[in-house]
Short mmCIF file of C-alpha atoms in Angstrom, two decimals:
data_model
loop_
_atom_site.label_atom_id
_atom_site.label_comp_id
_atom_site.label_asym_id
_atom_site.label_seq_id
_atom_site.Cartn_x
_atom_site.Cartn_y
_atom_site.Cartn_z
CA MET N 1 -152.47 -144.87 125.39
CA ALA N 2 -150.84 -141.82 123.86
CA LEU N 3 -151.18 -140.97 120.22
CA LYS N 4 -148.40 -142.59 118.15
CA LEU N 5 -146.73 -140.58 115.37
CA TYR N 6 -144.84 -142.67 112.77
CA VAL N 7 -142.50 -140.10 111.33
CA ASP N 8 -139.06 -139.32 109.93
CA ARG N 9 -137.94 -135.75 110.69
CA MET N 10 -136.30 -135.67 107.25
CA SER N 11 -139.84 -135.78 105.84
CA GLN N 12 -141.39 -132.31 105.57
CA PRO N 13 -144.99 -133.43 106.32
CA SER N 14 -143.72 -135.44 109.35
CA ARG N 15 -142.17 -132.23 110.71
CA ALA N 16 -145.42 -130.25 110.23
CA ILE N 17 -147.29 -132.81 112.38
CA LEU N 18 -144.64 -132.89 115.11
CA ILE N 19 -144.67 -129.11 115.37
CA PHE N 20 -148.46 -129.04 115.41
CA CYS N 21 -148.59 -131.51 118.28
CA LYS N 22 -145.94 -129.70 120.29
CA MET N 23 -147.63 -126.29 119.74
CA ASN N 24 -150.96 -127.67 120.91
CA LYS N 25 -149.59 -129.72 123.76
CA ILE N 26 -150.91 -132.97 122.36
CA ASP N 27 -149.25 -135.85 124.14
CA PHE N 28 -147.64 -138.28 121.64
CA GLU N 29 -145.05 -140.95 121.23
CA GLU N 30 -142.73 -140.44 118.28
CA VAL N 31 -141.86 -143.68 116.39
CA ARG N 32 -139.07 -143.11 113.93
CA ILE N 33 -139.46 -144.74 110.51
CA ASP N 34 -136.09 -144.26 108.84
CA LEU N 35 -136.72 -143.52 105.17
CA ALA N 36 -133.04 -143.80 104.23
CA LYS N 37 -133.07 -147.36 105.59
CA GLY N 38 -136.31 -148.15 103.74
CA GLN N 39 -138.17 -148.81 106.96
CA HIS N 40 -141.35 -147.36 105.37
CA ARG N 41 -141.42 -150.44 103.10
CA SER N 42 -141.21 -152.97 105.96
CA PRO N 43 -144.10 -155.36 106.52
CA GLU N 44 -144.40 -154.04 110.13
CA PHE N 45 -144.90 -150.49 108.98
CA LYS N 46 -147.26 -151.59 106.14
CA GLU N 47 -149.51 -152.86 108.94
CA ILE N 48 -149.72 -149.22 110.12
CA ASN N 49 -149.99 -147.63 106.70
CA PRO N 50 -150.42 -150.04 103.75
CA MET N 51 -149.37 -147.17 101.41
CA GLY N 52 -145.90 -147.32 102.98
CA GLN N 53 -145.60 -143.59 103.49
CA VAL N 54 -144.80 -141.39 106.49
CA PRO N 55 -146.34 -139.65 108.36
CA ALA N 56 -148.94 -142.03 109.76
CA ILE N 57 -150.72 -142.02 113.14
CA VAL N 58 -152.34 -144.53 115.41
CA ASP N 59 -154.81 -143.02 117.90
CA GLY N 60 -156.29 -145.88 119.95
CA ARG N 61 -157.64 -148.26 117.37
CA PHE N 62 -157.75 -145.59 114.63
CA ARG N 63 -155.10 -145.49 111.96
CA LEU N 64 -154.58 -142.60 109.59
CA SER N 65 -152.12 -141.55 106.91
CA GLU N 66 -151.60 -138.42 104.73
CA SER N 67 -150.38 -135.36 106.59
CA HIS N 68 -153.16 -132.99 105.72
CA ALA N 69 -155.84 -135.50 106.76
CA ILE N 70 -153.86 -136.11 109.98
CA LEU N 71 -153.54 -132.32 110.77
CA ILE N 72 -157.29 -131.86 110.16
CA TYR N 73 -158.12 -134.90 112.32
CA LEU N 74 -155.91 -133.73 115.21
CA ALA N 75 -157.30 -130.21 115.02
CA CYS N 76 -160.91 -131.53 115.15
CA VAL N 77 -160.45 -134.29 117.71
CA PHE N 78 -158.14 -132.83 120.35
CA PRO N 79 -160.04 -130.29 122.46
CA GLY N 80 -157.17 -127.91 123.32
CA VAL N 81 -156.31 -126.92 119.71
CA SER N 82 -156.70 -123.16 119.08
CA ASP N 83 -159.32 -122.30 116.46
CA HIS N 84 -156.89 -120.42 114.19
CA TRP N 85 -155.12 -123.68 113.15
CA TYR N 86 -158.28 -124.98 111.44
CA PRO N 87 -161.20 -122.66 112.12
CA ALA N 88 -164.69 -124.02 112.81
CA ASP N 89 -166.05 -121.37 110.42
CA LEU N 90 -166.88 -123.28 107.21
CA PHE N 91 -165.78 -120.48 104.88
CA SER N 92 -162.36 -120.08 106.54
CA ARG N 93 -162.01 -123.87 106.65
CA ALA N 94 -162.85 -124.17 102.92
CA LYS N 95 -160.17 -121.67 102.00
CA ILE N 96 -157.58 -123.57 104.07
CA ASN N 97 -158.62 -126.82 102.44
CA SER N 98 -158.24 -125.15 99.03
CA VAL N 99 -154.59 -124.09 99.87
CA LEU N 100 -153.77 -127.58 101.12
CA ASP N 101 -155.21 -129.20 97.97
CA TRP N 102 -153.37 -126.83 95.69
CA HIS N 103 -150.14 -127.55 97.56
CA HIS N 104 -150.02 -131.22 96.42
CA SER N 105 -149.63 -130.66 92.70
CA ASN N 106 -147.75 -127.39 92.87
CA LEU N 107 -145.46 -126.32 95.68
CA ARG N 108 -144.98 -129.91 97.02
CA ARG N 109 -144.48 -131.40 93.61
CA GLY N 110 -141.98 -128.71 92.59
CA ALA N 111 -140.07 -128.54 95.87
CA ALA N 112 -139.89 -132.23 96.73
CA ALA N 113 -138.88 -133.24 93.20
CA TYR N 114 -136.29 -130.44 93.08
CA VAL N 115 -134.69 -131.44 96.39
CA LEU N 116 -134.79 -135.15 95.45
CA ASN N 117 -133.33 -134.83 91.95
CA SER N 118 -130.76 -132.13 92.75
CA THR N 119 -129.51 -133.36 96.16
CA LEU N 120 -131.11 -136.22 98.12
CA ALA N 121 -131.42 -138.95 95.48
CA PRO N 122 -128.07 -140.64 96.32
CA VAL N 123 -129.18 -140.85 99.99
CA LEU N 124 -132.05 -143.02 98.83
CA GLY N 125 -129.96 -145.04 96.46
CA LEU N 126 -131.18 -143.19 93.31
CA PRO N 127 -129.20 -141.25 90.70
CA LEU N 128 -129.35 -137.42 90.53
CA ASN N 129 -131.38 -136.18 87.60
CA PRO N 130 -130.46 -132.61 86.58
CA GLN N 131 -133.21 -132.39 83.88
CA ALA N 132 -135.93 -133.43 86.32
CA ALA N 133 -134.44 -131.01 88.91
CA ASN N 134 -134.59 -128.23 86.36
CA GLU N 135 -138.24 -128.86 85.47
CA ALA N 136 -139.21 -129.20 89.16
CA GLY N 137 -137.30 -125.97 89.93
CA LYS N 138 -139.51 -124.08 87.49
CA LEU N 139 -142.71 -125.39 89.11
CA LEU N 140 -141.26 -124.51 92.54
CA CYS N 141 -140.48 -120.90 91.51
CA GLU N 142 -143.94 -120.45 89.82
CA SER N 143 -145.55 -121.84 92.98
CA LEU N 144 -143.65 -119.40 95.24
CA SER N 145 -144.68 -116.49 93.04
CA LYS N 146 -148.33 -117.52 93.15
CA ILE N 147 -148.27 -117.87 96.95
CA GLU N 148 -146.81 -114.37 97.22
CA SER N 149 -149.25 -112.69 94.81
CA ILE N 150 -152.38 -114.47 95.90
CA TRP N 151 -152.28 -115.74 99.51
CA LEU N 152 -149.68 -113.35 100.93
CA LYS N 153 -151.16 -110.34 99.09
CA GLY N 154 -150.86 -107.04 100.93
CA ASN N 155 -149.22 -107.10 104.31
CA ALA N 156 -150.50 -110.54 105.40
CA LYS N 157 -148.46 -112.09 108.16
CA PHE N 158 -149.78 -115.53 107.32
CA LEU N 159 -151.59 -117.14 104.31
CA LEU N 160 -155.03 -115.87 103.39
CA GLY N 161 -154.48 -112.57 105.18
CA ASN N 162 -154.60 -114.22 108.60
CA THR N 163 -152.95 -112.80 111.75
CA GLN N 164 -152.25 -116.28 113.15
CA PRO N 165 -151.08 -119.37 111.28
CA SER N 166 -153.26 -122.28 110.12
CA ILE N 167 -152.29 -125.84 109.36
CA ALA N 168 -151.73 -124.62 105.73
CA ASP N 169 -148.96 -122.26 106.88
CA LEU N 170 -147.31 -125.09 108.74
CA SER N 171 -147.54 -127.60 105.87
CA LEU N 172 -146.28 -125.23 103.18
CA VAL N 173 -143.47 -123.68 105.20
CA CYS N 174 -142.16 -127.16 106.25
CA GLU N 175 -142.11 -128.02 102.52
CA ILE N 176 -140.04 -124.95 101.63
CA MET N 177 -137.67 -125.65 104.59
CA GLN N 178 -136.65 -128.84 102.74
CA LEU N 179 -134.60 -126.56 100.48
CA GLU N 180 -132.14 -126.19 103.39
CA VAL N 181 -130.31 -129.32 102.22
CA VAL N 182 -129.69 -128.14 98.62
CA ASN N 183 -126.57 -126.27 97.54
CA GLU N 184 -126.62 -122.85 99.31
CA GLU N 185 -126.16 -120.95 96.04
CA ASP N 186 -129.15 -122.64 94.45
CA ARG N 187 -131.27 -122.21 97.51
CA GLN N 188 -130.59 -118.44 97.52
CA ARG N 189 -131.19 -118.19 93.79
CA ILE N 190 -134.65 -119.73 94.30
CA LEU N 191 -135.72 -118.06 97.56
CA ASP N 192 -134.06 -114.60 97.61
CA PRO N 193 -136.24 -113.00 94.98
CA HIS N 194 -139.27 -113.87 97.13
CA LEU N 195 -139.10 -111.41 99.95
CA LYS N 196 -142.65 -112.04 101.14
CA ILE N 197 -141.97 -115.79 101.27
CA LEU N 198 -138.84 -115.19 103.36
CA GLN N 199 -140.74 -112.96 105.79
CA TRP N 200 -143.60 -115.50 105.96
CA ILE N 201 -141.14 -118.32 106.83
CA GLU N 202 -139.75 -116.09 109.65
CA ASN N 203 -143.31 -115.43 110.89
CA VAL N 204 -144.07 -119.14 111.11
CA LYS N 205 -140.73 -119.87 112.72
CA ASN N 206 -141.22 -117.16 115.30
CA TYR N 207 -144.86 -118.17 116.03
CA THR N 208 -143.91 -121.78 116.57
CA SER N 209 -140.62 -121.21 118.42
CA PRO N 210 -138.83 -123.14 119.92
CA HIS N 211 -140.54 -126.20 118.45
CA PHE N 212 -139.93 -125.24 114.81
CA GLU N 213 -136.14 -125.09 115.21
CA GLU N 214 -136.03 -128.12 117.43
CA VAL N 215 -137.92 -130.30 114.95
CA HIS N 216 -135.78 -128.95 112.07
CA GLU N 217 -132.48 -129.68 113.76
CA VAL N 218 -131.98 -132.97 111.92
CA LEU N 219 -132.33 -131.16 108.62
CA TYR N 220 -129.68 -128.63 109.54
CA LYS N 221 -127.32 -131.49 110.51
CA VAL N 222 -127.91 -133.27 107.19
CA LYS N 223 -127.28 -129.94 105.45
CA GLU N 224 -123.93 -129.59 107.22
CA ARG N 225 -122.88 -133.15 106.42
CA LEU N 226 -123.88 -132.84 102.76
CA GLN N 227 -121.94 -129.60 102.43
CA ARG N 228 -118.85 -131.11 104.03
CA ARG N 229 -119.02 -134.10 101.71
CA LEU N 230 -119.59 -131.92 98.63
CA SER N 231 -116.68 -129.66 99.50
CA SER N 232 -114.41 -132.67 100.09
CA GLY N 233 -115.60 -134.20 96.80
CA ALA N 234 -116.68 -137.39 98.55
CA LYS N 235 -119.39 -139.56 97.05
CA LEU N 236 -122.73 -139.31 98.74
CA ASN N 237 -124.09 -142.46 100.26
CA SER N 238 -126.88 -143.46 102.53
CA LYS N 239 -124.93 -142.93 105.73
CA LEU N 240 -125.70 -139.32 106.38
CA MET Y 1 -178.45 -116.00 93.26
CA ALA Y 2 -177.72 -119.64 92.36
CA LEU Y 3 -174.33 -121.19 92.96
CA LYS Y 4 -172.12 -120.67 89.89
CA LEU Y 5 -169.85 -123.53 88.80
CA TYR Y 6 -166.98 -122.54 86.50
CA VAL Y 7 -166.18 -125.82 84.78
CA ASP Y 8 -165.12 -127.60 81.62
CA ARG Y 9 -166.71 -131.11 81.34
CA MET Y 10 -163.42 -132.29 79.76
CA SER Y 11 -161.87 -131.74 83.25
CA GLN Y 12 -162.34 -134.68 85.50
CA PRO Y 13 -162.69 -132.70 88.76
CA SER Y 14 -165.23 -130.42 87.05
CA ARG Y 15 -167.31 -133.51 86.25
CA ALA Y 16 -167.18 -134.77 89.80
CA ILE Y 17 -168.64 -131.49 91.05
CA LEU Y 18 -171.39 -131.38 88.41
CA ILE Y 19 -172.48 -134.95 89.23
CA PHE Y 20 -172.36 -134.17 93.01
CA CYS Y 21 -174.61 -131.13 92.57
CA LYS Y 22 -177.07 -132.99 90.34
CA MET Y 23 -177.23 -135.96 92.72
CA ASN Y 24 -177.92 -133.66 95.69
CA LYS Y 25 -180.38 -131.38 93.89
CA ILE Y 26 -178.19 -128.33 94.44
CA ASP Y 27 -179.37 -125.55 92.18
CA PHE Y 28 -176.49 -124.18 90.09
CA GLU Y 29 -175.54 -122.23 86.99
CA GLU Y 30 -172.89 -123.93 84.85
CA VAL Y 31 -170.39 -121.45 83.32
CA ARG Y 32 -168.16 -123.17 80.78
CA ILE Y 33 -164.49 -122.29 80.82
CA ASP Y 34 -163.14 -123.77 77.64
CA LEU Y 35 -159.67 -125.20 78.45
CA ALA Y 36 -158.83 -125.93 74.80
CA LYS Y 37 -159.42 -122.22 74.03
CA GLY Y 38 -157.30 -121.15 77.01
CA GLN Y 39 -160.25 -119.40 78.70
CA HIS Y 40 -158.86 -120.46 82.11
CA ARG Y 41 -155.97 -118.07 81.54
CA SER Y 42 -158.20 -115.10 80.68
CA PRO Y 43 -158.11 -112.01 83.02
CA GLU Y 44 -161.89 -112.41 83.56
CA PHE Y 45 -161.53 -115.93 84.87
CA LYS Y 46 -158.48 -114.98 86.99
CA GLU Y 47 -160.84 -112.69 88.84
CA ILE Y 48 -162.75 -115.82 89.81
CA ASN Y 49 -159.75 -118.05 90.44
CA PRO Y 50 -156.36 -116.35 90.36
CA MET Y 51 -154.74 -119.77 90.03
CA GLY Y 52 -156.33 -120.05 86.56
CA GLN Y 53 -157.67 -123.55 87.12
CA VAL Y 54 -161.11 -125.16 86.81
CA PRO Y 55 -163.24 -126.03 88.62
CA ALA Y 56 -164.01 -122.93 90.70
CA ILE Y 57 -167.23 -121.79 92.30
CA VAL Y 58 -168.87 -118.59 93.33
CA ASP Y 59 -171.50 -118.90 96.09
CA GLY Y 60 -172.84 -115.43 96.84
CA ARG Y 61 -169.76 -113.43 97.69
CA PHE Y 62 -167.66 -116.51 98.42
CA ARG Y 63 -165.14 -117.82 95.87
CA LEU Y 64 -163.47 -121.17 96.03
CA SER Y 65 -161.18 -123.31 93.91
CA GLU Y 66 -159.76 -126.88 94.08
CA SER Y 67 -162.28 -129.64 93.55
CA HIS Y 68 -161.85 -131.52 96.83
CA ALA Y 69 -162.19 -128.34 98.84
CA ILE Y 70 -165.30 -127.46 96.73
CA LEU Y 71 -166.90 -130.91 97.27
CA ILE Y 72 -166.30 -130.69 101.05
CA TYR Y 73 -167.70 -127.11 101.16
CA LEU Y 74 -170.84 -128.09 99.20
CA ALA Y 75 -171.37 -131.21 101.34
CA CYS Y 76 -171.10 -129.13 104.59
CA VAL Y 77 -173.01 -126.01 103.51
CA PHE Y 78 -175.97 -127.32 101.55
CA PRO Y 79 -178.50 -128.89 103.93
CA GLY Y 80 -179.99 -131.56 101.66
CA VAL Y 81 -176.73 -133.49 101.08
CA SER Y 82 -176.91 -137.13 102.31
CA ASP Y 83 -174.41 -137.93 105.03
CA HIS Y 84 -172.67 -140.71 103.14
CA TRP Y 85 -171.11 -138.26 100.72
CA TYR Y 86 -168.98 -136.72 103.50
CA PRO Y 87 -170.00 -138.15 106.88
CA ALA Y 88 -170.33 -135.93 109.97
CA ASP Y 89 -168.43 -138.64 111.90
CA LEU Y 90 -164.89 -137.42 112.33
CA PHE Y 91 -163.28 -140.84 111.88
CA SER Y 92 -165.12 -141.55 108.60
CA ARG Y 93 -164.36 -138.02 107.45
CA ALA Y 94 -160.70 -138.36 108.24
CA LYS Y 95 -160.46 -141.58 106.20
CA ILE Y 96 -162.13 -139.85 103.20
CA ASN Y 97 -159.77 -136.88 103.56
CA SER Y 98 -156.90 -139.32 103.52
CA VAL Y 99 -158.04 -140.91 100.26
CA LEU Y 100 -158.51 -137.52 98.68
CA ASP Y 101 -155.05 -136.34 99.71
CA TRP Y 102 -153.44 -139.54 98.46
CA HIS Y 103 -155.19 -139.14 95.16
CA HIS Y 104 -153.30 -135.89 94.20
CA SER Y 105 -149.80 -137.35 94.03
CA ASN Y 106 -150.76 -140.87 92.94
CA LEU Y 107 -153.83 -141.72 90.88
CA ARG Y 108 -154.36 -138.14 89.61
CA ARG Y 109 -150.74 -137.56 88.82
CA GLY Y 110 -150.46 -140.88 86.99
CA ALA Y 111 -153.76 -140.77 85.09
CA ALA Y 112 -153.76 -137.07 84.17
CA ALA Y 113 -150.15 -137.14 82.96
CA TYR Y 114 -150.73 -140.38 81.09
CA VAL Y 115 -153.80 -139.05 79.24
CA LEU Y 116 -152.10 -135.73 78.50
CA ASN Y 117 -148.83 -137.15 77.20
CA SER Y 118 -150.28 -140.13 75.28
CA THR Y 119 -153.35 -138.44 73.78
CA LEU Y 120 -154.60 -134.93 74.67
CA ALA Y 121 -151.41 -132.84 74.39
CA PRO Y 122 -152.04 -131.76 70.77
CA VAL Y 123 -155.49 -130.56 71.70
CA LEU Y 124 -153.82 -128.10 74.09
CA GLY Y 125 -151.10 -127.15 71.60
CA LEU Y 126 -148.45 -129.35 73.19
CA PRO Y 127 -146.32 -132.19 71.80
CA LEU Y 128 -146.98 -135.82 72.74
CA ASN Y 129 -144.34 -137.24 75.09
CA PRO Y 130 -144.14 -141.07 74.99
CA GLN Y 131 -141.46 -141.22 77.74
CA ALA Y 132 -143.54 -139.14 80.10
CA ALA Y 133 -146.66 -141.19 79.16
CA ASN Y 134 -144.74 -144.39 79.99
CA GLU Y 135 -143.62 -143.12 83.38
CA ALA Y 136 -147.09 -141.80 84.22
CA GLY Y 137 -148.61 -145.12 83.05
CA LYS Y 138 -146.53 -146.96 85.68
CA LEU Y 139 -147.71 -144.68 88.49
CA LEU Y 140 -151.28 -145.07 87.23
CA CYS Y 141 -151.08 -148.92 87.27
CA GLU Y 142 -149.46 -148.98 90.72
CA SER Y 143 -152.19 -146.57 92.01
CA LEU Y 144 -154.97 -148.79 90.63
CA SER Y 145 -153.42 -151.83 92.32
CA LYS Y 146 -153.18 -150.04 95.66
CA ILE Y 147 -156.81 -148.85 95.50
CA GLU Y 148 -157.84 -152.48 94.85
CA SER Y 149 -155.81 -154.03 97.58
CA ILE Y 150 -156.39 -151.40 100.28
CA TRP Y 151 -159.57 -149.44 99.87
CA LEU Y 152 -161.60 -151.98 97.84
CA LYS Y 153 -160.36 -154.88 99.93
CA GLY Y 154 -162.90 -157.73 100.34
CA ASN Y 155 -166.25 -157.21 98.67
CA ALA Y 156 -166.50 -153.49 99.19
CA LYS Y 157 -168.99 -151.86 96.81
CA PHE Y 158 -167.35 -148.46 97.39
CA LEU Y 159 -164.04 -147.19 98.79
CA LEU Y 160 -163.23 -147.86 102.46
CA GLY Y 161 -165.73 -150.72 102.61
CA ASN Y 162 -168.71 -148.39 102.32
CA THR Y 163 -172.14 -149.38 100.99
CA GLN Y 164 -172.78 -145.94 99.59
CA PRO Y 165 -170.34 -143.65 97.75
CA SER Y 166 -168.48 -140.73 99.25
CA ILE Y 167 -166.99 -137.70 97.48
CA ALA Y 168 -163.78 -139.75 97.29
CA ASP Y 169 -165.45 -142.36 95.07
CA LEU Y 170 -166.74 -139.63 92.80
CA SER Y 171 -163.41 -137.82 92.57
CA LEU Y 172 -161.34 -140.93 91.87
CA VAL Y 173 -163.75 -142.54 89.41
CA CYS Y 174 -164.04 -139.37 87.40
CA GLU Y 175 -160.28 -139.36 87.14
CA ILE Y 176 -160.13 -142.94 85.82
CA MET Y 177 -162.93 -142.12 83.36
CA GLN Y 178 -160.51 -139.68 81.66
CA LEU Y 179 -158.88 -142.84 80.17
CA GLU Y 180 -161.90 -143.07 77.84
CA VAL Y 181 -160.13 -140.79 75.38
CA VAL Y 182 -156.92 -142.83 75.04
CA ASN Y 183 -156.40 -145.52 72.44
CA GLU Y 184 -158.86 -148.36 73.23
CA GLU Y 185 -156.09 -150.99 73.27
CA ASP Y 186 -154.05 -149.07 75.81
CA ARG Y 187 -157.10 -148.35 77.94
CA GLN Y 188 -157.95 -152.02 78.11
CA ARG Y 189 -154.30 -153.04 78.78
CA ILE Y 190 -154.33 -150.69 81.79
CA LEU Y 191 -157.83 -151.28 83.20
CA ASP Y 192 -158.71 -154.90 82.30
CA PRO Y 193 -156.36 -156.57 84.86
CA HIS Y 194 -158.16 -154.59 87.62
CA LEU Y 195 -161.52 -156.35 87.91
CA LYS Y 196 -162.34 -154.72 91.23
CA ILE Y 197 -161.73 -151.27 89.76
CA LEU Y 198 -163.96 -152.04 86.82
CA GLN Y 199 -166.74 -153.22 89.15
CA TRP Y 200 -166.32 -150.16 91.36
CA ILE Y 201 -166.62 -147.83 88.31
CA GLU Y 202 -169.87 -149.62 87.41
CA ASN Y 203 -171.10 -149.22 91.03
CA VAL Y 204 -170.45 -145.47 90.96
CA LYS Y 205 -172.00 -145.11 87.52
CA ASN Y 206 -175.16 -147.01 88.60
CA TYR Y 207 -175.50 -145.11 91.86
CA THR Y 208 -175.24 -141.75 90.13
CA SER Y 209 -177.32 -142.61 86.99
CA PRO Y 210 -178.39 -140.84 84.86
CA HIS Y 211 -176.22 -137.91 85.86
CA PHE Y 212 -172.92 -139.75 85.50
CA GLU Y 213 -173.47 -140.66 81.87
CA GLU Y 214 -175.00 -137.29 81.03
CA VAL Y 215 -172.03 -135.36 82.41
CA HIS Y 216 -169.58 -137.71 80.67
CA GLU Y 217 -171.23 -137.43 77.24
CA VAL Y 218 -168.78 -134.79 76.09
CA LEU Y 219 -165.91 -137.16 76.91
CA TYR Y 220 -167.44 -139.95 74.81
CA LYS Y 221 -167.91 -137.55 71.85
CA VAL Y 222 -164.25 -136.45 72.09
CA LYS Y 223 -163.27 -140.13 72.22
CA GLU Y 224 -165.22 -140.82 68.98
CA ARG Y 225 -163.68 -137.82 67.20
CA LEU Y 226 -160.19 -138.79 68.30
CA GLN Y 227 -160.64 -142.34 67.07
CA ARG Y 228 -162.03 -141.19 63.74
CA ARG Y 229 -159.07 -138.89 63.27
CA LEU Y 230 -156.57 -141.54 64.28
CA SER Y 231 -158.10 -144.13 62.00
CA SER Y 232 -158.11 -141.69 59.10
CA GLY Y 233 -154.44 -140.74 59.86
CA ALA Y 234 -155.33 -137.08 60.15
CA LYS Y 235 -153.23 -134.82 62.36
CA LEU Y 236 -154.77 -133.92 65.66
CA ASN Y 237 -155.45 -130.26 66.23
CA SER Y 238 -157.37 -128.16 68.67
CA LYS Y 239 -160.66 -128.37 66.83
CA LEU Y 240 -162.12 -131.44 68.42
#
């Protein structure tokens, strides 16, 4: 029985796992859990992940949630995964774990809350919250600056000075990609000062082509629809 | 040269690492980075951890930050660490990683923000924020309920149905212990409905005795001083 991935491509950690599996030729079945329809809160999905969050996986009798734990599990359990994604060397591995841990309370918290409160809230039946978006935007910009000055220091192509990407590159870049759906002016204001970040995103895109663009297609479509609705002044609703 | 731990015992992840090292007889030197004095922002400490956060470690020429990454590194690198802390079995390990990842955006986010905004902010030169404390309190209570119903399901002594603690038990319990410093009435209101959580905290305390209480002594002293000041109506300041 193939590995089952319970995902929504609108979720950034779901996309990271999809790209990882495609890059490493891991055979899987994609089960869509539509967040906009609240399918992550259904009793059926709670059987898979009682926390009610995507992504989650079922591998045989084994169930697992949380994207970083899933990426590490897949990298360790599937034999064909190249070492650079999650090196066997304990020191390299520890540094990648450290980036992934930092991500939760910094880049993810900033980016996800910014996108939600500035743009996506109505899709999930919530009100926009400019004040929360503003605070999250600050954390996001600080996080981008720190990534540039610490993990992309010098001429590093990928995080931690690596010449090939790790699961940390994939997780963090998919997070930043979520900004595609916000107002183009705001997105540029946030990202354009960070030249190293922009180059790093390109590096990850190129390395994981064509899977990166294919998995992100849904995001680009939502972006287009949101822009059309915003320019026509229509009210956002859940039918994106 | 012994392992150096850069910590402040007022920081919950710092305490988790101290207890872990003491339990596993890992020789270390404790270097105090006083958060209330802003020492984590000093140029000297930024040489150790450019992110300016405790805990951080230096092991020979290797530097590492983020408490979960540090706990995993110590468990994998030091030969005397009992397997139950971070099992070699990939499935058990994946489940522990999942708990640790979940912790960041749920229990930690709720508990740390609640304690900060309800109690500790003035110590760090910040204003109290009852609205933020209220929102964080909700996330904290939801997180406690989820831990009880999912990872402490049945008669589990420790998380995930284990009979001995893992690094996840240590990290999460040290987080909840931070509630010691809040108003006793509020602490009881939050914790008392969660009988399984209370029993689990006792289980971790007993298993890691006497190190647990020794490492938490500073927290109990701060609690006493805060209570004395509150009962005398004095204004809180940084000199705790």
